[in-house]
Amino acid sequence: KSILEPLSSLSIMVESGESVQNDPMKGKGGDSSGPAMQDAGSGEDAVTKTEDKSSESKEEVSLNRPPTGKWTQLEDYKRFSDSILWTFMMNFYDQKGVDSWSQGIVPFFITSNAYIGRTYAKLLQGLLFDLSLAKTKMASQMKLQKDEKLYIVELGAGAGKFSFFMLKALDELKNVLDFPLENIVYVLTDFTESNLNFWKDHHALKPFVESGRLDFAIFDASNDDKIVLRHSGKVLSRDQPTGNPICVIANYIFDTLCHDIFHVDGGVLKEGVVSVGSSQEGEPDLRDPEIIEHIQNKYKYHNCDIDYYKGVESDVDAHHFSQMLRWYQEFFSDNDPAELGASVLVPVGSIRALRNISDASESGMIVLAGDKANCHPEAFRGLVDPHFAIHGSFSVMANFHAVGIYCTSRGGFAMHNQSEEASLQVSCFFIPGSKENGQNSSDAFKYNELEKLDEERASQFPMLQQSFNDNVNSFGPSDFFAIQRCLKEEARPSLANVVALLKLSNWDPDIYFKFRDLVLVQVSSASCKLRSDLIKGMPHIWANYFELDKEKDVAFEIGRFYYGVLKYSEALKYYGISTNTLGEHHVTYHNMGLCQYSLGNLDSALTYFRKALALKKTYEKASNWIEKVTRELSDESKKQN
């Protein structure tokens, strides 16, 4: 853990190493809005011990490179969805486990913050309101049963951080949910046991598990046809369907499930096949996660027809796939005057997952999905090979538009984010239930009828529709992400703007961590009201903390804040939490010594400074303070004698 230079009376060193004027710890300033802050009792500044490790979206490396130079074939040409590429991805997440996120290998902040957790909770609230009223034909058919469990199933839950935020958001909405909170069971799923073990041992999730509102399951989204809950033993499957609708959460998962490739070229539908290769002379271990960095693919395209999936998928879903392929063939044949053609990824794995889960409910399913995705067919124009992005593992651009066609073909609908430039596309998909376990379907529809069907059906859920418009279209998770990134990139944003962002984020700990040094720089000269807002917000930040990256010590940073505003007892509380949760650190003990000194507890201060020196023998700050406090204690003793 790195230690920055001590805060001086002129400047502090922030994480970038740049000098920023004003000292938040000793500040005697203030303004006309409130009284000046008093001098800090110790006369010295609390020291920082950690640097930020970003979990935001990172610059991605394209895997869309043609083979050049050395090329070793790893697999001959075959259907894209059957390619070994998807095995490579599964191996990566199986071997890396939670480290994929805790070590910042895979970006995840955009789908794992308090803001998006609250957004999804509000969308579910809208659906429950519509189902409770049951004023429309589709809503009344879903048969909401408030004395039975309603399951929220998260696919590919990874570290479980999003689920934590959504569970907390549902707690906040308890009195306006139109459904008993105790009967809502959130189910975290993933295909690897290591992730499940992480959830089981995580202290932030334990209260939800103990209350029966959180359960876990091993579930391979594309291949498994039942979900067996680890704690309750409940089975969700076609043979044992639940009476209530199922809510599915699918963040950053559809872009990692298997796809097929199709071109529409001059009105002709063509399938794409892939030969997977490596830029290395050989790949001795195909389970090595690093193999993804070496992949170079070759593609071929052959004529096919819209019944491509007949005999491959179930008869029911083969029909829906045919509807989908017919739609793209007609759309790009009738609306392509320049004859550019189109390249379409069909999300086979995602659709298999939706089929498997929808079969487990007699009353239908709602899917809330956030991903790098295309929602509009114009994005598919041009004949190109599929684009891959490497970020430790790899992903493709999810085709939410195709998922929507599938849901509409099954008698449901899709609502898409209207912003095409969103960093995160959020869509809501709906599939109605039936006694035949969701095997209902719509009559064939043409490409120019899809949007109308979606609008007509979505209008039967007015509160859900309004909630989606308010919480996604008007201002949604992608907009929130853009604003926080823009503010972070400013040379020196104002404290008022940072506090506004913290409130907007529902006091997200990662947001505070990003702006922690700026807060300390400016809080001494802030108005009394603004300072008060921050003081009141700190407990909320801690309540939202989900331990994942051990180098991101939020409790320590909250302690620094309280020290900076001269609330030494509160600072000691959070320094103590830091020590108890993430372990001893010489800087933490040093700062605890400063707090005790400022409170006039010289003996306790000396104890903490000695602890700091014991952990790091060369820690000069602790040595100096030990000398100073020892001298003052001696002087006091002489006076008493």
XYZ file of C-alpha atoms in Angstrom:
641
model
C 0.000 0.000 0.000
C 1.423 3.295 -1.050
C 1.685 6.258 1.285
C 1.512 9.755 -0.108
C 3.391 12.671 1.374
C 1.853 14.215 4.501
C -0.590 17.047 4.061
C 1.159 20.372 4.540
C -0.249 23.754 5.468
C 0.023 24.794 1.823
C -1.070 21.808 -0.211
C -1.869 18.142 -0.277
C -0.740 15.561 -2.797
C -3.691 13.913 -4.489
C -3.575 10.548 -6.237
C -2.365 12.049 -9.514
C 0.627 13.555 -7.732
C -0.432 17.109 -8.525
C -0.376 19.762 -5.858
C -3.765 21.178 -4.901
C -4.018 24.368 -2.864
C -5.802 24.562 0.532
C -5.541 22.165 3.419
C -8.724 20.398 4.490
C -7.342 19.244 7.782
C -6.012 22.450 9.328
C -8.361 24.795 7.517
C -9.238 27.866 9.533
C -11.268 29.217 6.662
C -14.924 29.254 6.104
C -17.228 31.597 4.305
C -20.121 33.885 4.909
C -22.452 30.902 4.828
C -21.267 29.448 8.087
C -18.794 29.585 10.950
C -15.129 28.908 10.406
C -13.755 25.477 11.232
C -11.626 25.186 14.326
C -7.974 24.178 14.254
C -7.397 20.433 14.290
C -6.204 19.474 17.735
C -3.183 17.449 16.607
C -1.954 20.152 14.265
C -1.174 17.445 11.712
C -2.988 15.931 8.794
C -4.319 12.403 8.481
C -2.323 10.427 5.943
C -3.758 8.499 3.009
C -2.675 4.941 2.272
C -4.352 3.880 -0.933
C -4.745 4.769 -4.568
C -7.787 4.275 -6.747
C -8.064 1.183 -8.922
C -10.660 1.997 -11.524
C -13.445 -0.454 -12.263
C -14.969 1.722 -14.955
C -15.177 0.908 -18.606
C -11.669 0.505 -19.952
C -10.284 0.959 -23.412
C -10.963 -2.315 -25.126
C -8.651 -4.085 -27.544
C -10.307 -5.344 -30.693
C -10.032 -9.011 -31.533
C -11.337 -8.211 -34.990
C -7.921 -8.667 -36.576
C -7.298 -10.878 -39.606
C -4.509 -13.455 -39.343
C -1.119 -12.051 -40.319
C 2.221 -13.816 -40.151
C 2.199 -16.919 -37.973
C -1.173 -18.611 -37.565
C -1.969 -21.903 -35.897
C -5.397 -23.374 -36.489
C -7.034 -24.465 -33.245
C -10.348 -25.502 -34.733
C -11.712 -26.052 -38.236
C -14.679 -24.095 -39.596
C -17.940 -24.612 -37.739
C -21.102 -22.836 -36.666
C -20.167 -19.795 -34.562
C -22.324 -20.835 -31.585
C -20.540 -24.218 -31.501
C -17.076 -22.657 -31.642
C -14.376 -23.338 -29.061
C -14.291 -19.575 -28.453
C -17.120 -19.856 -25.943
C -15.227 -22.599 -24.104
C -12.249 -20.237 -23.834
C -14.518 -17.654 -22.241
C -15.981 -20.126 -19.761
C -12.456 -21.235 -18.834
C -11.448 -17.642 -18.194
C -14.264 -16.917 -15.747
C -13.998 -20.354 -14.150
C -10.292 -19.906 -13.402
C -10.303 -16.215 -12.537
C -13.524 -16.304 -10.509
C -14.249 -13.167 -8.503
C -10.710 -11.916 -9.220
C -12.052 -10.951 -12.656
C -13.771 -8.030 -10.911
C -11.863 -7.549 -7.649
C -8.592 -7.075 -9.529
C -10.104 -4.764 -12.138
C -9.576 -7.204 -15.046
C -13.178 -6.909 -16.253
C -14.865 -3.474 -15.985
C -18.113 -3.527 -14.020
C -18.831 -0.194 -12.271
C -21.437 0.848 -14.834
C -23.625 -2.146 -13.862
C -22.633 -2.373 -10.189
C -23.499 0.868 -8.444
C -26.230 2.100 -6.151
C -27.847 4.151 -8.925
C -28.534 1.254 -11.292
C -29.663 -0.947 -8.406
C -32.319 1.623 -7.536
C -33.261 2.006 -11.228
C -34.025 -1.688 -11.644
C -35.915 -1.763 -8.344
C -38.156 1.051 -9.613
C -38.825 -0.844 -12.847
C -39.879 -3.899 -10.846
C -42.033 -1.639 -8.689
C -43.818 -0.431 -11.823
C -44.539 -3.978 -12.966
C -45.855 -5.041 -9.546
C -48.179 -2.035 -9.503
C -49.634 -2.989 -12.896
C -50.056 -6.625 -11.897
C -51.736 -5.690 -8.619
C -54.297 -3.537 -10.422
C -54.725 -6.138 -13.185
C -56.753 -3.677 -15.270
C -55.596 -4.931 -18.663
C -55.908 -8.318 -20.323
C -52.191 -9.132 -20.281
C -51.706 -7.941 -16.709
C -54.688 -9.930 -15.429
C -53.369 -13.098 -17.068
C -50.185 -13.002 -15.013
C -51.967 -13.942 -11.761
C -49.842 -12.211 -9.138
C -50.128 -14.265 -5.940
C -48.974 -12.263 -2.943
C -48.930 -15.234 -0.575
C -46.367 -17.043 -2.743
C -42.716 -16.318 -3.487
C -41.725 -14.067 -6.362
C -38.247 -14.864 -7.669
C -35.711 -12.438 -9.076
C -33.073 -14.472 -10.918
C -29.789 -12.776 -11.801
C -27.830 -14.465 -14.582
C -24.040 -14.443 -14.460
C -24.053 -12.515 -11.191
C -20.245 -12.461 -10.920
C -19.183 -10.843 -7.660
C -22.783 -10.213 -6.533
C -22.356 -6.468 -6.114
C -25.349 -5.452 -8.227
C -27.631 -7.786 -6.287
C -26.567 -6.117 -3.050
C -27.594 -2.714 -4.386
C -30.913 -3.921 -5.773
C -31.778 -5.691 -2.524
C -31.069 -2.491 -0.587
C -33.141 -0.480 -3.070
C -36.060 -2.871 -2.625
C -35.740 -2.331 1.138
C -36.179 1.402 0.543
C -39.297 0.746 -1.573
C -40.789 -1.707 0.911
C -43.888 0.353 1.663
C -44.763 1.086 -1.979
C -44.030 -2.238 -3.692
C -47.593 -3.648 -3.890
C -46.074 -6.979 -2.910
C -44.801 -8.316 0.449
C -41.044 -7.722 0.587
C -40.527 -10.905 2.604
C -41.938 -12.944 -0.294
C -39.467 -11.581 -2.839
C -36.501 -13.946 -3.172
C -33.422 -12.794 -5.039
C -31.469 -15.666 -6.610
C -27.811 -15.148 -7.497
C -26.697 -17.555 -10.229
C -23.482 -18.326 -12.057
C -21.900 -21.394 -13.577
C -18.833 -21.582 -11.333
C -18.755 -22.797 -7.725
C -16.031 -20.336 -6.696
C -18.393 -17.394 -7.199
C -21.081 -19.077 -5.137
C -18.596 -19.635 -2.308
C -17.689 -15.948 -2.419
C -21.353 -14.915 -2.077
C -21.907 -17.405 0.729
C -19.058 -15.932 2.789
C -19.682 -12.252 2.042
C -20.723 -10.384 5.186
C -22.826 -7.822 3.270
C -25.025 -10.580 1.813
C -25.463 -12.639 4.975
C -28.385 -10.611 6.432
C -30.379 -11.172 3.243
C -29.576 -14.888 3.263
C -30.576 -15.221 6.921
C -33.893 -13.473 6.266
C -34.675 -15.886 3.420
C -34.661 -13.106 0.819
C -31.452 -14.223 -0.917
C -30.503 -17.609 -2.288
C -27.828 -18.995 -4.607
C -27.709 -21.469 -7.462
C -25.251 -22.918 -9.937
C -26.815 -22.268 -13.329
C -25.298 -22.366 -16.806
C -27.660 -19.920 -18.472
C -27.466 -21.338 -22.001
C -27.540 -25.041 -21.158
C -29.266 -25.791 -17.853
C -33.040 -26.250 -17.798
C -33.600 -25.968 -14.056
C -32.428 -23.812 -11.166
C -31.901 -25.544 -7.815
C -31.721 -23.071 -4.949
C -28.870 -23.892 -2.598
C -30.469 -22.861 0.718
C -34.203 -23.476 0.354
C -33.892 -26.457 -1.985
C -36.599 -24.949 -4.207
C -36.418 -26.045 -7.857
C -37.432 -23.676 -10.651
C -38.117 -25.673 -13.811
C -40.717 -26.606 -16.395
C -41.720 -29.584 -14.258
C -41.973 -27.450 -11.098
C -43.040 -23.981 -12.285
C -43.663 -21.112 -9.902
C -47.063 -19.460 -9.847
C -45.763 -15.895 -9.911
C -43.903 -14.193 -12.745
C -40.105 -14.415 -12.689
C -37.953 -11.303 -12.930
C -34.634 -11.910 -14.680
C -31.621 -9.607 -14.280
C -29.147 -9.866 -17.154
C -26.305 -7.350 -16.886
C -23.198 -7.878 -19.010
C -24.229 -11.478 -19.707
C -25.920 -11.527 -23.129
C -22.707 -10.232 -24.741
C -20.823 -13.277 -23.407
C -23.278 -16.051 -24.349
C -22.900 -17.882 -27.654
C -24.068 -16.271 -30.898
C -24.452 -17.179 -34.550
C -23.401 -14.998 -37.487
C -25.565 -14.113 -40.473
C -25.193 -11.831 -43.476
C -27.981 -10.472 -45.624
C -26.243 -9.912 -48.955
C -28.329 -8.732 -51.912
C -31.439 -10.100 -50.234
C -29.792 -13.500 -49.717
C -29.428 -14.886 -46.190
C -26.005 -16.388 -45.425
C -24.658 -18.190 -42.364
C -21.167 -17.438 -41.057
C -18.776 -20.143 -39.926
C -15.532 -19.555 -38.065
C -12.131 -21.209 -37.879
C -10.421 -20.298 -34.605
C -6.671 -19.785 -34.672
C -3.801 -18.326 -32.681
C -0.990 -15.944 -33.522
C 1.333 -18.236 -31.548
C 3.140 -21.196 -33.079
C 1.308 -23.481 -30.683
C -1.090 -23.395 -27.740
C -0.133 -26.296 -25.464
C -2.866 -25.554 -22.881
C -6.266 -24.655 -24.312
C -7.512 -23.955 -20.762
C -5.014 -21.127 -20.287
C -7.036 -17.871 -19.948
C -4.241 -15.968 -21.701
C -5.048 -17.771 -24.951
C -7.748 -15.166 -25.612
C -5.033 -12.549 -26.192
C -3.638 -14.594 -29.109
C -6.856 -15.461 -30.951
C -7.158 -14.682 -34.655
C -10.175 -15.987 -36.560
C -11.066 -16.739 -40.181
C -14.635 -16.616 -41.499
C -16.626 -18.028 -44.414
C -20.210 -17.341 -45.454
C -22.645 -19.753 -47.166
C -26.218 -19.393 -48.369
C -28.905 -20.642 -45.976
C -32.645 -20.233 -45.442
C -34.777 -18.894 -42.597
C -35.430 -22.402 -41.251
C -31.781 -22.633 -40.286
C -32.618 -23.669 -36.707
C -35.107 -26.402 -37.580
C -33.839 -29.603 -36.012
C -31.242 -27.660 -34.000
C -33.453 -25.895 -31.474
C -36.815 -27.092 -30.161
C -39.669 -26.982 -32.676
C -41.254 -24.099 -30.764
C -38.129 -21.957 -30.691
C -37.138 -22.938 -34.242
C -40.354 -21.163 -35.285
C -39.355 -18.008 -33.415
C -35.849 -18.094 -34.904
C -37.398 -18.379 -38.358
C -39.532 -15.309 -37.613
C -36.366 -13.484 -36.587
C -34.331 -14.429 -39.668
C -37.303 -13.619 -41.938
C -37.541 -10.198 -40.300
C -33.881 -9.347 -40.981
C -33.971 -10.727 -44.517
C -37.072 -8.685 -45.377
C -35.888 -5.527 -43.654
C -32.491 -5.416 -45.339
C -33.884 -6.493 -48.694
C -36.558 -3.784 -48.780
C -34.620 -1.013 -47.035
C -31.138 -1.243 -48.492
C -31.108 0.946 -51.630
C -27.331 1.212 -51.554
C -27.083 -2.588 -51.313
C -24.747 -2.389 -48.334
C -26.083 -5.601 -46.901
C -26.126 -6.348 -43.185
C -24.230 -8.362 -40.580
C -26.368 -9.751 -37.776
C -25.376 -11.611 -34.634
C -28.175 -13.895 -33.443
C -28.000 -14.345 -29.637
C -28.633 -18.085 -29.498
C -27.317 -18.518 -25.961
C -29.412 -15.649 -24.604
C -32.587 -16.988 -26.197
C -31.939 -20.473 -24.830
C -31.563 -18.917 -21.378
C -34.842 -17.020 -21.712
C -36.635 -20.166 -22.856
C -35.281 -22.219 -19.946
C -36.242 -19.659 -17.319
C -39.624 -18.693 -18.782
C -40.581 -22.359 -18.738
C -40.189 -22.216 -14.946
C -43.127 -19.810 -14.524
C -46.802 -20.169 -15.340
C -47.295 -16.408 -15.176
C -44.622 -15.036 -17.460
C -41.302 -13.311 -17.178
C -39.821 -9.819 -17.245
C -36.162 -9.350 -18.153
C -34.173 -6.258 -17.169
C -30.961 -6.271 -19.174
C -28.009 -3.899 -19.387
C -25.171 -4.472 -21.831
C -23.038 -3.254 -24.708
C -25.810 -3.800 -27.185
C -27.522 -2.760 -30.393
C -31.228 -2.054 -30.141
C -31.803 -0.684 -33.633
C -31.373 -2.591 -36.916
C -29.604 0.273 -38.678
C -26.537 -0.611 -36.587
C -26.184 -3.855 -38.556
C -25.659 -2.327 -42.002
C -22.517 -3.418 -43.838
C -20.968 -6.813 -44.521
C -18.339 -7.298 -41.830
C -16.985 -10.021 -39.591
C -18.119 -9.883 -35.951
C -16.344 -7.437 -33.651
C -14.784 -8.782 -30.469
C -13.610 -6.699 -27.533
C -10.899 -8.043 -25.227
C -10.975 -7.023 -21.552
C -9.291 -9.989 -19.923
C -11.967 -12.186 -21.437
C -13.830 -11.145 -24.586
C -17.325 -10.064 -25.515
C -19.355 -9.264 -28.594
C -21.937 -6.550 -29.134
C -25.174 -8.028 -27.820
C -28.166 -7.922 -30.141
C -31.014 -6.659 -27.945
C -33.054 -6.043 -31.086
C -33.068 -9.781 -31.875
C -33.947 -10.639 -28.264
C -36.874 -8.258 -28.637
C -38.047 -9.993 -31.829
C -37.985 -13.317 -29.987
C -40.063 -11.951 -27.098
C -42.552 -10.305 -29.470
C -42.831 -13.528 -31.476
C -43.772 -15.259 -28.218
C -46.591 -12.793 -27.588
C -44.574 -10.396 -25.451
C -42.791 -7.125 -26.133
C -39.565 -5.188 -25.760
C -38.845 -1.668 -24.528
C -35.461 -0.301 -25.570
C -33.439 2.701 -24.478
C -34.113 5.390 -27.072
C -30.528 6.680 -26.891
C -28.388 4.904 -29.474
C -25.131 6.374 -28.116
C -25.537 4.994 -24.609
C -22.474 3.329 -23.073
C -24.883 0.895 -21.470
C -28.057 -0.067 -23.283
C -30.848 -0.973 -20.876
C -33.839 -2.869 -22.243
C -36.914 -4.440 -20.727
C -38.215 -7.677 -22.259
C -41.519 -9.318 -21.438
C -42.782 -12.834 -22.161
C -46.331 -13.736 -21.092
C -47.077 -16.938 -19.264
C -49.322 -19.792 -20.282
C -50.403 -23.158 -18.953
C -48.213 -24.625 -21.686
C -45.173 -23.101 -19.951
C -44.769 -20.175 -22.316
C -45.065 -22.013 -25.626
C -47.424 -19.350 -26.936
C -46.511 -17.428 -30.075
C -47.735 -14.629 -32.283
C -48.810 -15.007 -35.853
C -46.130 -14.142 -38.375
C -45.503 -10.384 -38.523
C -43.623 -8.242 -41.008
C -40.693 -6.017 -40.144
C -42.834 -2.861 -40.292
C -45.260 -4.291 -37.705
C -42.738 -5.027 -34.942
C -42.589 -1.585 -33.371
C -46.379 -1.235 -33.403
C -46.854 -4.603 -31.694
C -44.352 -3.697 -28.999
C -46.038 -0.369 -28.297
C -49.529 -1.873 -28.143
C -48.499 -4.597 -25.727
C -46.311 -2.390 -23.530
C -49.242 0.014 -23.137
C -51.033 -2.709 -21.173
C -48.470 -2.127 -18.406
C -48.726 1.672 -18.044
C -46.822 2.012 -14.778
C -43.951 -0.147 -16.028
C -43.934 1.828 -19.267
C -43.871 5.141 -17.383
C -41.158 3.920 -15.027
C -39.008 2.840 -17.977
C -39.468 6.227 -19.598
C -38.554 8.068 -16.384
C -35.678 5.868 -15.208
C -34.099 4.798 -18.499
C -35.134 7.017 -21.413
C -35.266 10.392 -19.681
C -32.200 9.799 -17.525
C -30.818 6.339 -16.988
C -27.785 4.364 -15.824
C -25.760 5.282 -18.913
C -26.454 8.998 -18.357
C -25.426 8.674 -14.733
C -22.205 6.967 -15.794
C -21.462 9.727 -18.310
C -21.999 12.488 -15.757
C -19.779 10.951 -13.093
C -17.029 10.352 -15.656
C -17.312 13.904 -16.976
C -17.051 15.306 -13.456
C -14.052 13.094 -12.734
C -12.280 14.414 -15.830
C -12.733 18.059 -14.808
C -9.547 19.712 -13.596
C -11.140 20.729 -10.336
C -14.877 20.187 -9.970
C -16.638 22.077 -7.218
C -17.535 20.362 -3.985
C -21.181 21.315 -4.526
C -21.213 19.384 -7.804
C -19.563 16.357 -6.191
C -22.124 16.356 -3.369
C -24.916 16.603 -5.945
C -23.430 13.593 -7.747
C -23.211 11.649 -4.484
C -26.887 12.335 -3.815
C -27.820 11.338 -7.369
C -25.834 8.110 -6.972
C -27.756 7.263 -3.782
C -24.481 7.764 -1.882
C -22.466 5.199 -3.814
C -19.160 4.305 -2.093
C -17.207 4.052 -5.363
C -18.274 7.578 -6.302
C -17.061 8.866 -2.950
C -13.797 6.982 -3.290
C -13.126 8.598 -6.670
C -13.589 12.087 -5.263
C -12.275 11.529 -1.733
C -9.229 13.794 -1.990
C -11.168 16.570 -3.665
C -13.708 16.424 -0.849
C -10.954 16.798 1.741
C -9.378 19.662 -0.163
C -12.563 21.707 -0.383
C -14.565 20.775 2.697
C -12.739 23.220 4.993
C -13.885 26.193 2.951
C -17.337 24.825 2.178
C -20.511 26.320 3.549
C -21.844 24.951 6.799
C -24.865 23.502 4.962
C -22.779 21.705 2.350
C -20.489 20.327 5.031
C -23.539 19.160 6.956
C -24.878 17.341 3.892
C -21.635 15.408 3.617
C -21.578 14.554 7.307
C -25.139 13.211 7.082
C -24.304 11.274 3.919
C -21.275 9.401 5.238
C -23.283 6.730 7.113
C -25.237 6.076 3.912
C -21.998 5.618 1.996
C -20.844 3.055 4.519
C -24.216 1.282 4.491
C -23.793 0.859 0.721
C -20.281 -0.551 0.976
C -19.726 -3.952 -0.636
C -16.238 -5.270 0.011
C -14.575 -6.484 -3.183
C -11.279 -4.717 -3.856
C -9.279 -4.837 -0.614
C -7.107 -1.951 -1.748
C -10.188 0.276 -1.850
C -10.522 0.960 1.880
C -13.712 3.017 2.048
C -13.937 2.926 5.856
C -10.443 4.419 6.074
C -11.395 7.212 3.676
C -14.549 8.001 5.654
C -12.337 8.183 8.725
C -10.103 10.703 6.938
C -13.170 12.792 6.142
C -14.390 12.858 9.738
C -10.905 13.778 10.915
C -10.872 16.607 8.394
C -14.115 18.043 9.776
C -12.821 17.647 13.336
C -15.156 14.804 14.321
C -12.444 12.694 15.890
C -14.663 10.147 17.626
C -16.413 9.334 14.344
C -13.048 9.141 12.613
C -11.855 6.625 15.224
C -14.982 4.529 14.625
C -14.298 4.153 10.903
C -10.555 3.672 11.346
C -11.496 0.858 13.712
C -13.844 -0.636 11.111
C -11.031 -0.447 8.567
C -8.726 -2.359 10.886
C -11.337 -4.985 11.716
C -12.416 -5.612 8.115
C -9.240 -5.184 6.058
C -6.549 -5.729 8.688
C -3.939 -3.700 10.515
C -2.038 -0.966 8.728
C 0.575 1.401 10.124
C -1.093 4.441 8.509
C -4.454 3.601 10.089
C -2.875 3.344 13.547
C -0.994 6.584 12.945
C -4.224 8.406 12.094
C -5.954 6.875 15.108
C -3.144 8.252 17.201
C -3.793 11.716 15.748
C -7.485 11.407 16.652
C -6.722 10.408 20.233
C -4.232 13.241 20.547
C -6.822 15.713 19.257
C -9.276 14.400 21.868
C -6.661 14.938 24.582
C -6.124 11.214 25.206
C -2.340 11.215 25.221
C -1.903 7.707 26.614
C -4.165 6.220 23.936
C -2.460 8.324 21.284
C 0.935 6.977 22.353
C -0.410 3.407 22.160
C -1.529 3.852 18.554
C 1.682 5.571 17.453
C 3.646 2.676 18.934
C 1.403 0.210 17.064
C 2.113 2.073 13.835
C 5.860 1.929 14.456
C 5.673 -1.761 15.349
C 4.130 -2.494 11.954
C 6.711 -0.379 10.126
C 9.975 0.161 11.966
C 11.102 2.903 9.601
C 7.885 4.956 9.863
C 9.353 8.339 10.750
C 6.019 10.073 11.382
C 5.167 7.620 14.150
C 8.641 8.006 15.661
C 8.300 11.780 15.757
C 4.882 11.575 17.383
C 6.039 9.068 19.960
C 8.814 11.475 20.917
C 6.398 14.415 21.032
C 3.692 12.669 23.083
C 6.222 11.085 25.440
C 7.680 14.512 26.096
C 4.246 16.026 26.758
C 3.297 13.198 29.120
C 6.558 13.721 30.985
C 5.897 17.446 31.268
C 2.393 16.736 32.596
C 3.785 14.319 35.153
C 6.306 16.899 36.342
C 3.586 19.523 36.713
C 1.459 17.147 38.772
C 4.411 16.421 41.040
